[in-house]
Amino acid sequence: LSVKKWISISDETYDLRGEAFLDYVYRELAYRIAKAMADKMIDKILACGTVSTTTCPGVPAITATSISIGLVAQAMGYLSDQARRPVVMMHQLTKAAFKAAQYAANFPIDPFEGLDVVVNNHIAAFSAATTGTAFMIVGDLENGALANFPNGEGINFKFDDLSQKKKDLIEVMGREYVALDVIAPNHFVTVKK
């Protein structure tokens, strides 16, 4: 998978060539590439069936029609005993719904079971999810997924000062090659509406 992201900057800004500015450009492109990779990994997790096949490990799915305090614990029950460092992945609005349920029930207990919450708005929010749509993933990214960088982990940058020269713009493109995949069965559980 070739992940490419670019930004356009003016000739005048590029001529400044301050180290801090170029560092900002590189960090912004690196962030956009990392975000695209994270979204792609979520898509791969969501595309797996509940039973392992030759092309994809099984990702169990549970259904929930409401946000409840014990939902994360329920999902964790479906994880493999080899899933050692699970996290909870969800939309920011879903996280807020969990916290609202916690406060409404006057529970002093963490609804996320002490797990790190990885917010990614690429996952449907509970409030916007339709029947059968996943709104939460509980799983072990470290042991259940693989990101392989065949050219190393460095991002290649290219500067194009010709395509938009009439607009006095320079395009800076960052590219990273990566192979992403789900590699272990029952290291992820999706929670669907």
N, CA, C and O of each residue as an XYZ file, in Angstrom:
772
protein
N       0.851     -1.168      0.000
C       0.000      0.000      0.000
C       0.901      1.237      0.000
O       1.780      1.372      0.851
N       0.682      2.105     -0.929
C       1.418      3.358     -0.987
C       0.507      4.450     -0.435
O      -0.546      4.739     -1.005
N       0.913      5.047      0.661
C       0.121      6.116      1.269
C       0.783      7.430      0.908
O       1.941      7.673      1.247
N       0.020      8.288      0.204
C       0.538      9.593     -0.223
C      -0.347     10.695      0.338
O      -1.573     10.594      0.313
N       0.265     11.714      0.828
C      -0.438     12.914      1.280
C       0.389     14.107      0.846
O       1.613     14.015      0.748
N      -0.266     15.217      0.587
C       0.469     16.398      0.153
C      -0.197     17.652      0.689
O      -1.375     17.670      1.046
N       0.609     18.689      0.727
C       0.115     20.020      1.070
C       0.705     20.997      0.073
O       1.762     20.759     -0.510
N       0.004     22.094     -0.109
C       0.482     23.153     -0.994
C       0.887     24.352     -0.159
O       0.190     24.740      0.779
N       2.022     24.933     -0.513
C       2.486     26.138      0.158
C       2.863     27.159     -0.913
O       3.170     26.799     -2.049
N       2.835     28.412     -0.543
C       3.162     29.457     -1.512
C       4.665     29.527     -1.733
O       5.457     29.125     -0.881
N       5.042     30.051     -2.906
C       6.461     30.260     -3.205
C       7.125     31.113     -2.136
O       8.235     30.828     -1.689
N       6.416     32.174     -1.735
C       6.983     33.097     -0.756
C       7.263     32.389      0.565
O       8.304     32.598      1.188
N       6.314     31.543      0.985
C       6.496     30.822      2.240
C       7.642     29.839      2.121
O       8.443     29.700      3.046
N       7.727     29.153      0.984
C       8.807     28.186      0.792
C      10.170     28.874      0.794
O      11.154     28.321      1.284
N      10.215     30.088      0.240
C      11.476     30.823      0.201
C      12.005     31.169      1.590
O      13.199     31.416      1.762
N      11.110     31.185      2.584
C      11.555     31.468      3.947
C      12.505     30.377      4.432
O      13.492     30.661      5.110
N      12.205     29.151      4.088
C      13.027     27.982      4.374
C      13.531     27.900      5.808
O      14.600     27.351      6.075
N      12.768     28.438      6.699
C      13.157     28.314      8.100
C      13.062     26.863      8.542
O      12.168     26.129      8.121
N      13.985     26.463      9.388
C      14.009     25.079      9.857
C      12.720     24.720     10.583
O      12.205     23.614     10.420
N      12.199     25.636     11.377
C      10.968     25.366     12.117
C       9.796     25.169     11.160
O       8.948     24.306     11.387
N       9.744     25.968     10.086
C       8.649     25.827      9.131
C       8.733     24.494      8.394
O       7.728     23.794      8.270
N       9.908     24.139      7.906
C      10.055     22.864      7.203
C       9.764     21.693      8.132
O       9.195     20.688      7.708
N      10.152     21.817      9.393
C       9.838     20.782     10.368
C       8.323     20.645     10.515
O       7.806     19.532     10.608
N       7.612     21.774     10.537
C       6.151     21.750     10.599
C       5.567     21.031      9.378
O       4.667     20.205      9.528
N       6.060     21.329      8.182
C       5.575     20.688      6.960
C       5.775     19.183      7.043
O       4.859     18.420      6.739
N       6.952     18.752      7.449
C       7.243     17.319      7.544
C       6.369     16.641      8.594
O       5.857     15.545      8.366
N       6.198     17.293      9.749
C       5.366     16.703     10.800
C       3.903     16.624     10.368
O       3.222     15.645     10.670
N       3.418     17.642      9.666
C       2.030     17.631      9.192
C       1.805     16.495      8.196
O       0.800     15.789      8.280
N       2.723     16.315      7.265
C       2.595     15.215      6.305
C       2.721     13.860      7.005
O       1.992     12.926      6.672
N       3.616     13.744      7.948
C       3.766     12.490      8.696
C       2.482     12.174      9.451
O       2.056     11.020      9.488
N       1.860     13.189     10.056
C       0.598     12.988     10.765
C      -0.491     12.504      9.806
O      -1.215     11.558     10.118
N      -0.609     13.137      8.660
C      -1.637     12.747      7.694
C      -1.427     11.319      7.192
O      -2.393     10.582      6.993
N      -0.188     10.934      6.990
C       0.117      9.571      6.541
C      -0.215      8.572      7.651
O      -0.819      7.532      7.386
N       0.173      8.877      8.878
C      -0.127      7.976      9.999
C      -1.630      7.832     10.190
O      -2.112      6.734     10.468
N      -2.372      8.917     10.047
C      -3.835      8.871     10.183
C      -4.437      7.996      9.088
O      -5.339      7.206      9.363
N      -3.956      8.122      7.857
C      -4.458      7.294      6.759
C      -4.172      5.821      7.024
O      -5.010      4.970      6.724
N      -2.999      5.503      7.584
C      -2.661      4.122      7.918
C      -3.574      3.588      9.019
O      -4.028      2.447      8.950
N      -3.842      4.405     10.029
C      -4.728      3.979     11.121
C      -6.129      3.697     10.583
O      -6.750      2.703     10.960
N      -6.624      4.562      9.708
C      -7.956      4.358      9.122
C      -8.000      3.084      8.289
O      -8.995      2.359      8.302
N      -6.921      2.814      7.568
C      -6.849      1.607      6.745
C      -6.834      0.358      7.629
O      -7.462     -0.643      7.285
N      -6.131      0.402      8.758
C      -6.102     -0.741      9.670
C      -7.494     -0.989     10.241
O      -7.915     -2.138     10.368
N      -8.203      0.067     10.583
C      -9.577     -0.095     11.075
C     -10.438     -0.756     10.013
O     -11.218     -1.659     10.316
N     -10.301     -0.311      8.765
C     -11.059     -0.929      7.676
C     -10.752     -2.418      7.565
O     -11.653     -3.223      7.330
N      -9.492     -2.785      7.733
C      -9.104     -4.200      7.640
C      -9.709     -5.014      8.787
O     -10.172     -6.134      8.574
N      -9.709     -4.461      9.987
C     -10.318     -5.151     11.129
C     -11.809     -5.341     10.886
O     -12.347     -6.427     11.101
N     -12.472     -4.279     10.437
C     -13.919     -4.344     10.213
C     -14.292     -5.274      9.062
O     -15.410     -5.790      9.021
N     -13.370     -5.492      8.129
C     -13.657     -6.344      6.973
C     -13.537     -7.831      7.290
O     -14.027     -8.663      6.526
N     -12.902     -8.173      8.391
C     -12.748     -9.591      8.743
C     -14.082    -10.170      9.198
O     -14.891     -9.495      9.834
N     -14.285    -11.414      8.861
C     -15.467    -12.123      9.332
C     -15.276    -12.611     10.754
O     -14.198    -12.472     11.330
N     -16.322    -13.180     11.311
C     -16.244    -13.648     12.692
C     -15.503    -14.978     12.819
O     -15.065    -15.348     13.909
N     -15.363    -15.693     11.704
C     -14.655    -16.978     11.690
C     -13.409    -16.824     10.828
O     -13.452    -16.191      9.774
N     -12.304    -17.400     11.275
C     -11.051    -17.311     10.525
C     -11.161    -18.010      9.171
O     -11.773    -19.070      9.045
N     -10.549    -17.384      8.162
C     -10.447    -17.971      6.829
C      -8.976    -17.966      6.436
O      -8.122    -17.553      7.219
N      -8.686    -18.416      5.245
C      -7.291    -18.402      4.784
C      -6.799    -16.994      4.500
O      -5.591    -16.765      4.438
N      -7.714    -16.047      4.326
C      -7.308    -14.680      4.006
C      -7.442    -13.704      5.168
O      -6.891    -12.604      5.115
N      -8.165    -14.090      6.214
C      -8.349    -13.151      7.330
C      -8.656    -13.902      8.621
O      -9.514    -14.785      8.639
N      -7.952    -13.553      9.708
C      -8.265    -14.155     11.005
C      -9.659    -13.726     11.477
O     -10.159    -12.669     11.092
N     -10.259    -14.544     12.296
C     -11.592    -14.229     12.808
C     -11.592    -13.058     13.775
O     -10.701    -12.914     14.613
N     -12.612    -12.230     13.635
C     -12.835    -11.102     14.534
C     -14.265    -11.245     15.063
O     -15.218    -10.876     14.377
N     -14.418    -11.780     16.279
C     -15.765    -11.937     16.819
C     -16.505    -10.604     16.862
O     -15.897     -9.537     16.956
N     -17.822    -10.690     16.790
C     -18.656     -9.494     16.840
C     -19.773     -9.700     17.850
O     -20.364    -10.777     17.930
N     -20.053     -8.666     18.612
C     -21.211     -8.704     19.501
C     -22.111     -7.538     19.124
O     -21.677     -6.578     18.488
N     -23.356     -7.637     19.523
C     -24.342     -6.616     19.197
C     -24.790     -5.920     20.471
O     -25.001     -6.564     21.499
N     -24.932     -4.619     20.402
C     -25.421     -3.835     21.534
C     -26.321     -2.728     20.988
O     -25.934     -1.989     20.083
N     -27.497     -2.628     21.536
C     -28.426     -1.588     21.080
C     -28.376     -0.345     21.961
O     -29.067      0.640     21.700
N     -27.552     -0.401     23.008
C     -27.373      0.771     23.862
C     -25.965      0.755     24.442
O     -25.275     -0.264     24.425
N     -25.564      1.898     24.947
C     -24.270      2.014     25.623
C     -24.485      1.611     27.074
O     -25.337      2.171     27.764
N     -23.708      0.639     27.530
C     -23.819      0.214     28.922
C     -22.432      0.169     29.544
O     -21.427      0.031     28.846
N     -22.395      0.285     30.838
C     -21.133      0.337     31.560
C     -20.317     -0.941     31.364
O     -19.089     -0.871     31.314
N     -20.958     -2.099     31.251
C     -20.246     -3.361     31.134
C     -19.930     -3.799     29.720
O     -19.456     -4.918     29.523
N     -20.175     -2.955     28.724
C     -20.015     -3.354     27.322
C     -18.561     -3.662     26.951
O     -18.305     -4.623     26.225
N     -17.623     -2.878     27.427
C     -16.213     -3.131     27.130
C     -15.779     -4.441     27.778
O     -15.071     -5.233     27.155
N     -16.194     -4.676     29.018
C     -15.856     -5.939     29.695
C     -16.448     -7.122     28.932
O     -15.796     -8.158     28.805
N     -17.649     -6.987     28.434
C     -18.272     -8.055     27.648
C     -17.453     -8.347     26.390
O     -17.215     -9.509     26.058
N     -17.029     -7.307     25.699
C     -16.228     -7.492     24.482
C     -14.897     -8.153     24.806
O     -14.431     -9.006     24.051
N     -14.277     -7.770     25.924
C     -12.990     -8.353     26.314
C     -13.099     -9.864     26.530
O     -12.121    -10.589     26.351
N     -14.279    -10.332     26.911
C     -14.484    -11.756     27.127
C     -14.328    -12.589     25.868
O     -14.115    -13.798     25.953
N     -14.429    -11.968     24.706
C     -14.301    -12.676     23.432
C     -12.874    -12.653     22.877
O     -12.597    -13.272     21.849
N     -11.985    -11.953     23.546
C     -10.601    -11.880     23.078
C      -9.839    -13.157     23.391
O     -10.136    -13.849     24.365
N      -8.874    -13.455     22.570
C      -7.962    -14.568     22.805
C      -7.163    -14.295     24.071
O      -6.933    -13.142     24.436
N      -6.740    -15.373     24.739
C      -5.896    -15.188     25.917
C      -4.513    -14.678     25.537
O      -3.728    -14.312     26.412
N      -4.207    -14.649     24.248
C      -2.928    -14.123     23.778
C      -2.996    -12.629     23.456
O      -1.976    -12.012     23.148
N      -4.179    -12.056     23.525
C      -4.332    -10.612     23.318
C      -3.945     -9.931     24.625
O      -4.765     -9.797     25.533
N      -2.710     -9.510     24.711
C      -2.144     -9.082     25.985
C      -2.271     -7.590     26.287
O      -2.275     -7.202     27.455
N      -2.374     -6.756     25.271
C      -2.428     -5.315     25.505
C      -3.600     -4.686     24.758
O      -3.396     -3.874     23.855
N      -4.814     -5.052     25.127
C      -5.963     -4.518     24.383
C      -6.180     -3.021     24.641
O      -5.829     -2.479     25.689
N      -6.764     -2.401     23.648
C      -7.196     -1.008     23.725
C      -8.646     -0.964     23.252
O      -9.154     -1.932     22.685
N      -9.294      0.153     23.488
C     -10.656      0.371     23.008
C     -10.574      1.449     21.945
O     -10.046      2.534     22.191
N     -11.102      1.148     20.747
C     -11.087      2.111     19.642
C     -12.520      2.543     19.355
O     -13.413      1.709     19.206
N     -12.726      3.847     19.280
C     -14.076      4.359     19.045
C     -14.044      5.820     18.607
O     -13.024      6.502     18.708
N     -15.184      6.270     18.123
C     -15.409      7.668     17.749
C     -15.463      8.512     19.026
O     -15.845      8.016     20.085
N     -15.090      9.755     18.924
C     -15.114     10.659     20.082
C     -16.519     10.760     20.687
O     -16.656     10.822     21.909
N     -17.569     10.776     19.844
C     -18.939     10.863     20.355
C     -19.340      9.602     21.116
O     -20.112      9.674     22.072
N     -18.825      8.455     20.702
C     -19.114      7.216     21.423
C     -18.451      7.243     22.794
O     -19.043      6.817     23.786
N     -17.230      7.742     22.845
C     -16.548      7.871     24.136
C     -17.355      8.773     25.064
O     -17.506      8.479     26.250
N     -17.868      9.861     24.525
C     -18.683     10.778     25.334
C     -19.962     10.087     25.816
O     -20.408     10.331     26.937
N     -20.553      9.229     24.979
C     -21.760      8.502     25.371
C     -21.467      7.530     26.514
O     -22.286      7.375     27.420
N     -20.307      6.877     26.478
C     -19.921      5.994     27.583
C     -19.766      6.786     28.875
O     -20.236      6.363     29.932
N     -19.108      7.928     28.786
C     -18.913      8.737     29.987
C     -20.259      9.255     30.507
O     -20.469      9.315     31.719
N     -21.170      9.628     29.603
C     -22.500     10.089     30.024
C     -23.259      8.968     30.723
O     -23.946      9.211     31.714
N     -23.141      7.740     30.216
C     -23.806      6.598     30.864
C     -23.211      6.360     32.251
O     -23.929      6.036     33.197
N     -21.912      6.522     32.359
C     -21.254      6.354     33.653
C     -21.766      7.392     34.650
O     -22.096      7.057     35.787
N     -21.829      8.637     34.224
C     -22.272      9.703     35.128
C     -23.753      9.554     35.472
O     -24.145      9.773     36.618
N     -24.577      9.185     34.493
C     -26.011      9.044     34.729
C     -26.312      7.938     35.735
O     -27.277      8.031     36.494
N     -25.498      6.904     35.740
C     -25.715      5.790     36.660
C     -24.974      5.972     37.986
O     -25.034      5.110     38.863
N     -24.279      7.098     38.123
C     -23.487      7.369     39.329
C     -22.478      6.265     39.619
O     -22.260      5.895     40.773
N     -21.863      5.741     38.555
C     -20.870      4.692     38.717
C     -19.488      5.312     38.887
O     -19.076      6.128     38.062
N     -18.770      4.943     39.934
C     -17.396      5.409     40.071
C     -16.430      4.523     39.279
O     -15.216      4.721     39.338
N     -16.963      3.554     38.544
C     -16.150      2.579     37.821
C     -15.859      3.099     36.416
O     -16.711      3.714     35.775
N     -14.640      2.837     35.953
C     -14.239      3.218     34.593
C     -14.934      2.304     33.590
O     -14.727      1.091     33.635
N     -15.752      2.843     32.687
C     -16.437      1.982     31.716
C     -15.483      1.340     30.709
O     -15.864      0.419     29.987
N     -14.248      1.825     30.664
C     -13.274      1.293     29.716
C     -12.339      0.261     30.364
O     -11.353     -0.157     29.757
N     -12.657     -0.142     31.595
C     -11.924     -1.204     32.274
C     -10.427     -0.904     32.425
O      -9.613     -1.823     32.510
N     -10.075      0.372     32.456
C      -8.678      0.752     32.595
C      -7.870      0.678     31.311
O      -6.670      0.953     31.316
N      -8.519      0.307     30.208
C      -7.821      0.213     28.928
C      -7.646      1.606     28.328
O      -8.447      2.507     28.579
N      -6.592      1.769     27.535
C      -6.420      3.015     26.796
C      -7.523      3.117     25.757
O      -7.895      2.124     25.133
N      -8.036      4.313     25.579
C      -9.052      4.564     24.556
C      -8.370      5.265     23.388
O      -7.795      6.341     23.551
N      -8.438      4.650     22.213
C      -7.883      5.224     20.992
C      -9.054      5.833     20.238
O      -9.903      5.116     19.709
N      -9.096      7.150     20.192
C     -10.183      7.838     19.503
C      -9.833      7.942     18.030
O      -8.775      8.448     17.657
N     -10.748      7.451     17.200
C     -10.582      7.560     15.754
C     -11.961      7.756     15.154
O     -12.790      6.846     15.174
N     -12.206      8.936     14.623
C     -13.520      9.255     14.087
C     -13.799      8.595     12.746
O     -14.820      8.879     12.119
N     -12.909      7.719     12.297
C     -13.168      6.894     11.115
C     -14.181      5.797     11.458
O     -14.885      5.300     10.579
N     -14.249      5.428     12.728
C     -15.229      4.461     13.213
C     -16.543      5.215     13.401
O     -16.551      6.351     13.874
N     -17.644      4.584     13.031
C     -18.955      5.233     13.169
C     -19.234      5.536     14.641
O     -18.905      4.741     15.521
N     -19.835      6.676     14.894
C     -20.281      7.008     16.246
C     -21.502      6.152     16.567
O     -22.269      5.802     15.670
N     -21.684      5.812     17.842
C     -22.842      5.013     18.226
C     -24.131      5.690     17.776
O     -25.032      5.028     17.262
N     -24.223      6.988     17.962
C     -25.452      7.721     17.621
C     -25.742      7.722     16.123
O     -26.895      7.882     15.724
N     -24.723      7.546     15.292
C     -24.906      7.560     13.837
C     -24.897      6.158     13.227
O     -25.219      5.994     12.050
N     -24.533      5.158     14.010
C     -24.420      3.791     13.481
C     -25.803      3.222     13.184
O     -26.748      3.405     13.951
N     -25.895      2.536     12.066
C     -27.125      1.841     11.707
C     -27.000      0.376     12.117
O     -25.922     -0.070     12.510
N     -28.073     -0.356     12.028
C     -28.060     -1.768     12.405
C     -26.968     -2.516     11.644
O     -26.894     -2.439     10.417
N     -26.133     -3.230     12.369
C     -25.056     -4.005     11.769
C     -23.757     -3.243     11.597
O     -22.763     -3.816     11.150
N     -23.741     -1.964     11.942
C     -22.534     -1.148     11.805
C     -21.741     -1.163     13.107
O     -22.296     -0.967     14.188
N     -20.447     -1.397     12.991
C     -19.572     -1.408     14.173
C     -19.348      0.011     14.668
O     -19.090      0.922     13.881
N     -19.448      0.191     15.979
C     -19.182      1.501     16.577
C     -18.057      1.441     17.604
O     -17.683      2.462     18.180
N     -17.516      0.247     17.832
C     -16.416      0.110     18.779
C     -15.611     -1.138     18.421
O     -16.164     -2.142     17.971
N     -14.305     -1.058     18.626
C     -13.413     -2.202     18.460
C     -12.591     -2.317     19.741
O     -12.023     -1.333     20.216
N     -12.536     -3.512     20.286
C     -11.665     -3.783     21.425
C     -10.634     -4.779     20.916
O     -10.995     -5.821     20.369
N      -9.364     -4.469     21.091
C      -8.381     -5.401     20.573
C      -6.949     -5.022     20.853
O      -6.645     -3.961     21.397
N      -6.082     -5.931     20.459
C      -4.652     -5.843     20.724
C      -3.923     -5.473     19.431
O      -3.588     -6.347     18.632
N      -3.681     -4.195     19.232
C      -2.990     -3.733     18.025
C      -1.554     -4.240     17.962
O      -1.027     -4.489     16.877
N      -0.928     -4.391     19.110
C       0.478     -4.780     19.142
C       0.695     -6.216     18.664
O       1.650     -6.488     17.938
N      -0.180     -7.130     19.065
C       0.003     -8.540     18.725
C      -0.982     -9.060     17.683
O      -0.764    -10.131     17.117
N      -2.052     -8.330     17.421
C      -3.069     -8.807     16.490
C      -2.995     -8.187     15.111
O      -3.706     -8.610     14.199
N      -2.150     -7.199     14.952
C      -2.029     -6.515     13.664
C      -0.549     -6.341     13.340
O       0.313     -6.386     14.218
N      -0.287     -6.143     12.064
C       1.098     -5.976     11.634
C       1.182     -4.828     10.646
O       0.378     -4.721      9.719
N       2.162     -3.981     10.860
C       2.497     -2.924      9.903
C       3.935     -3.162      9.481
O       4.852     -3.082     10.299
N       4.131     -3.454      8.203
C       5.455     -3.744      7.675
C       5.844     -2.618      6.725
O       5.099     -2.294      5.800
N       6.996     -2.031      6.951
C       7.490     -0.934      6.129
C       8.655     -1.456      5.288
O       9.789     -1.475      5.766
N       8.400     -1.879      4.043
C       9.459     -2.505      3.237
C      10.629     -1.578      2.915
O      11.740     -2.058      2.690
N      10.411     -0.276      2.886
C      11.489      0.671      2.576
C      12.011      1.355      3.833
O      12.670      2.392      3.749
N      11.722      0.785      4.987
C      12.085      1.445      6.230
C      10.958      2.364      6.655
O       9.998      2.569      5.912
N      11.075      2.907      7.834
C       9.993      3.726      8.368
C      10.097      5.198      7.988
O       9.289      6.004      8.449
N      11.046      5.560      7.182
C      11.183      6.961      6.779
C      10.208      7.325      5.662
O       9.926      6.517      4.777
N       9.714      8.525      5.720
C       8.805      9.018      4.689
C       9.626      9.708      3.611
O      10.532     10.486      3.912
N       9.308      9.421      2.362
C       9.973     10.085      1.244
C       9.211     11.358      0.904
O       7.988     11.333      0.764
N       9.922     12.462      0.771
C       9.306     13.743      0.457
C       9.723     14.179     -0.938
O      10.871     14.003     -1.346
N       8.768     14.751     -1.659
C       9.046     15.311     -2.978
C       8.458     16.709     -3.042
O       7.405     16.991     -2.470
N       9.167     17.578     -3.754
C       8.718     18.952     -3.929
C       8.408     19.167     -5.407
O       9.252     18.911     -6.266
N       7.202     19.635     -5.701
C       6.780     19.898     -7.074
C       6.518     21.402     -7.193
O       5.530     21.920     -6.671
N       7.420     22.084     -7.887
C       7.249     23.536     -8.045
C       6.795     23.914     -9.456
O       6.833     25.089     -9.822
N       6.368     22.935    -10.247
C       5.957     23.219    -11.616
C       4.448     23.091    -11.851
O       3.875     23.895    -12.586
N       3.805     22.112    -11.251
C       2.389     21.845    -11.535
C       1.486     23.044    -11.293
O       0.569     23.299    -12.074
N       1.737     23.782    -10.219
C       0.880     24.914     -9.874
C       1.663     26.228     -9.869
O       1.383     27.130     -9.080
N       2.646     26.317    -10.765
C       3.514     27.498    -10.761
C       2.754     28.781    -11.092
O       3.130     29.852    -10.614
N       1.689     28.699    -11.904
C       0.926     29.903    -12.235
C       0.165     30.440    -11.035
O      -0.222     31.608    -11.011
N      -0.047     29.595    -10.049
C      -0.719     30.011     -8.817
C       0.307     30.336     -7.720
O      -0.067     30.633     -6.585
N       1.589     30.277     -8.062
C       2.671     30.505     -7.105
C       2.608     29.527     -5.931
O       2.832     29.903     -4.780
N       2.298     28.259     -6.244
C       2.213     27.238     -5.205
C       3.222     26.124     -5.461
O       3.538     25.787     -6.602
N       3.708     25.574     -4.375
C       4.592     24.415     -4.416
C       3.888     23.299     -3.661
O       3.397     23.507     -2.551
N       3.837     22.115     -4.261
C       3.250     20.975     -3.578
C       4.364     20.149     -2.940
O       5.364     19.819     -3.578
N       4.167     19.829     -1.683
C       5.090     18.965     -0.969
C       4.336     17.671     -0.704
O       3.289     17.673     -0.056
N       4.875     16.563     -1.212
C       4.215     15.281     -1.062
C       5.070     14.358     -0.198
O       6.291     14.288     -0.338
N       4.395     13.665      0.686
C       5.046     12.633      1.488
C       4.472     11.285      1.088
O       3.265     11.154      0.885
N       5.336     10.281      0.976
C       4.888      8.932      0.599
C       5.566      7.912      1.496
O       6.757      8.000      1.796
N       4.766      6.944      1.910
C       5.267      5.834      2.723
C       4.639      4.546      2.212
O       3.428      4.471      2.005
N       5.471      3.540      2.011
C       4.971      2.220      1.637
C       4.779      1.414      2.918
O       5.648      1.396      3.789
N       3.638      0.753      3.018
C       3.350     -0.033      4.209
C       2.449     -1.205      3.833
O       1.586     -1.089      2.963
N       2.661     -2.317      4.493
C       1.759     -3.458      4.393
C       1.064     -3.567      5.748
O       1.720     -3.715      6.779
N      -0.257     -3.495      5.741
C      -1.045     -3.555      6.970
C      -1.936     -4.780      6.926
O      -2.520     -5.083      5.886
N      -2.048     -5.486      8.033
C      -2.967     -6.611      8.053
C      -3.279     -7.052      9.471
O      -2.523     -6.800     10.409
N      -4.412     -7.714      9.595
C      -4.801     -8.380     10.827
C      -4.145     -9.755     10.757
O      -4.289    -10.459      9.758
N      -3.427    -10.142     11.809
C      -2.632    -11.373     11.697
C      -2.993    -12.453     12.712
O      -2.518    -13.581     12.580
N      -3.798    -12.161     13.701
C      -4.073    -13.161     14.730
C      -5.572    -13.241     15.016
O      -6.234    -12.215     15.168
N      -6.107    -14.463     15.088
C      -7.543    -14.605     15.357
C      -7.900    -14.197     16.781
O      -7.121    -14.384     17.716
N      -9.073    -13.646     16.917
C      -9.654    -13.259     18.203
C      -8.808    -12.260     18.986
O      -8.883    -12.190     20.213
N      -8.011    -11.496     18.264
C      -7.274    -10.415     18.909
C      -8.039     -9.097     18.831
O      -7.618     -8.091     19.403
N      -9.162     -9.109     18.121
C     -10.044     -7.959     18.024
C     -11.485     -8.436     18.166
O     -11.821     -9.555     17.780
N     -12.318     -7.586     18.717
C     -13.756     -7.837     18.804
C     -14.440     -6.555     18.362
O     -14.109     -5.470     18.838
N     -15.393     -6.685     17.447
C     -16.160     -5.504     17.055
C     -17.481     -5.498     17.812
O     -18.061     -6.548     18.090
N     -17.936     -4.317     18.133
C     -19.227     -4.149     18.782
C     -20.098     -3.392     17.796
O     -19.792     -2.268     17.401
N     -21.203     -4.043     17.405
C     -22.090     -3.492     16.390
C     -23.436     -3.145     16.973
O     -23.845     -3.677     18.006
N     -24.105     -2.262     16.308
C     -25.435     -1.853     16.737
C     -26.464     -2.845     16.242
O     -27.656     -2.678     16.501
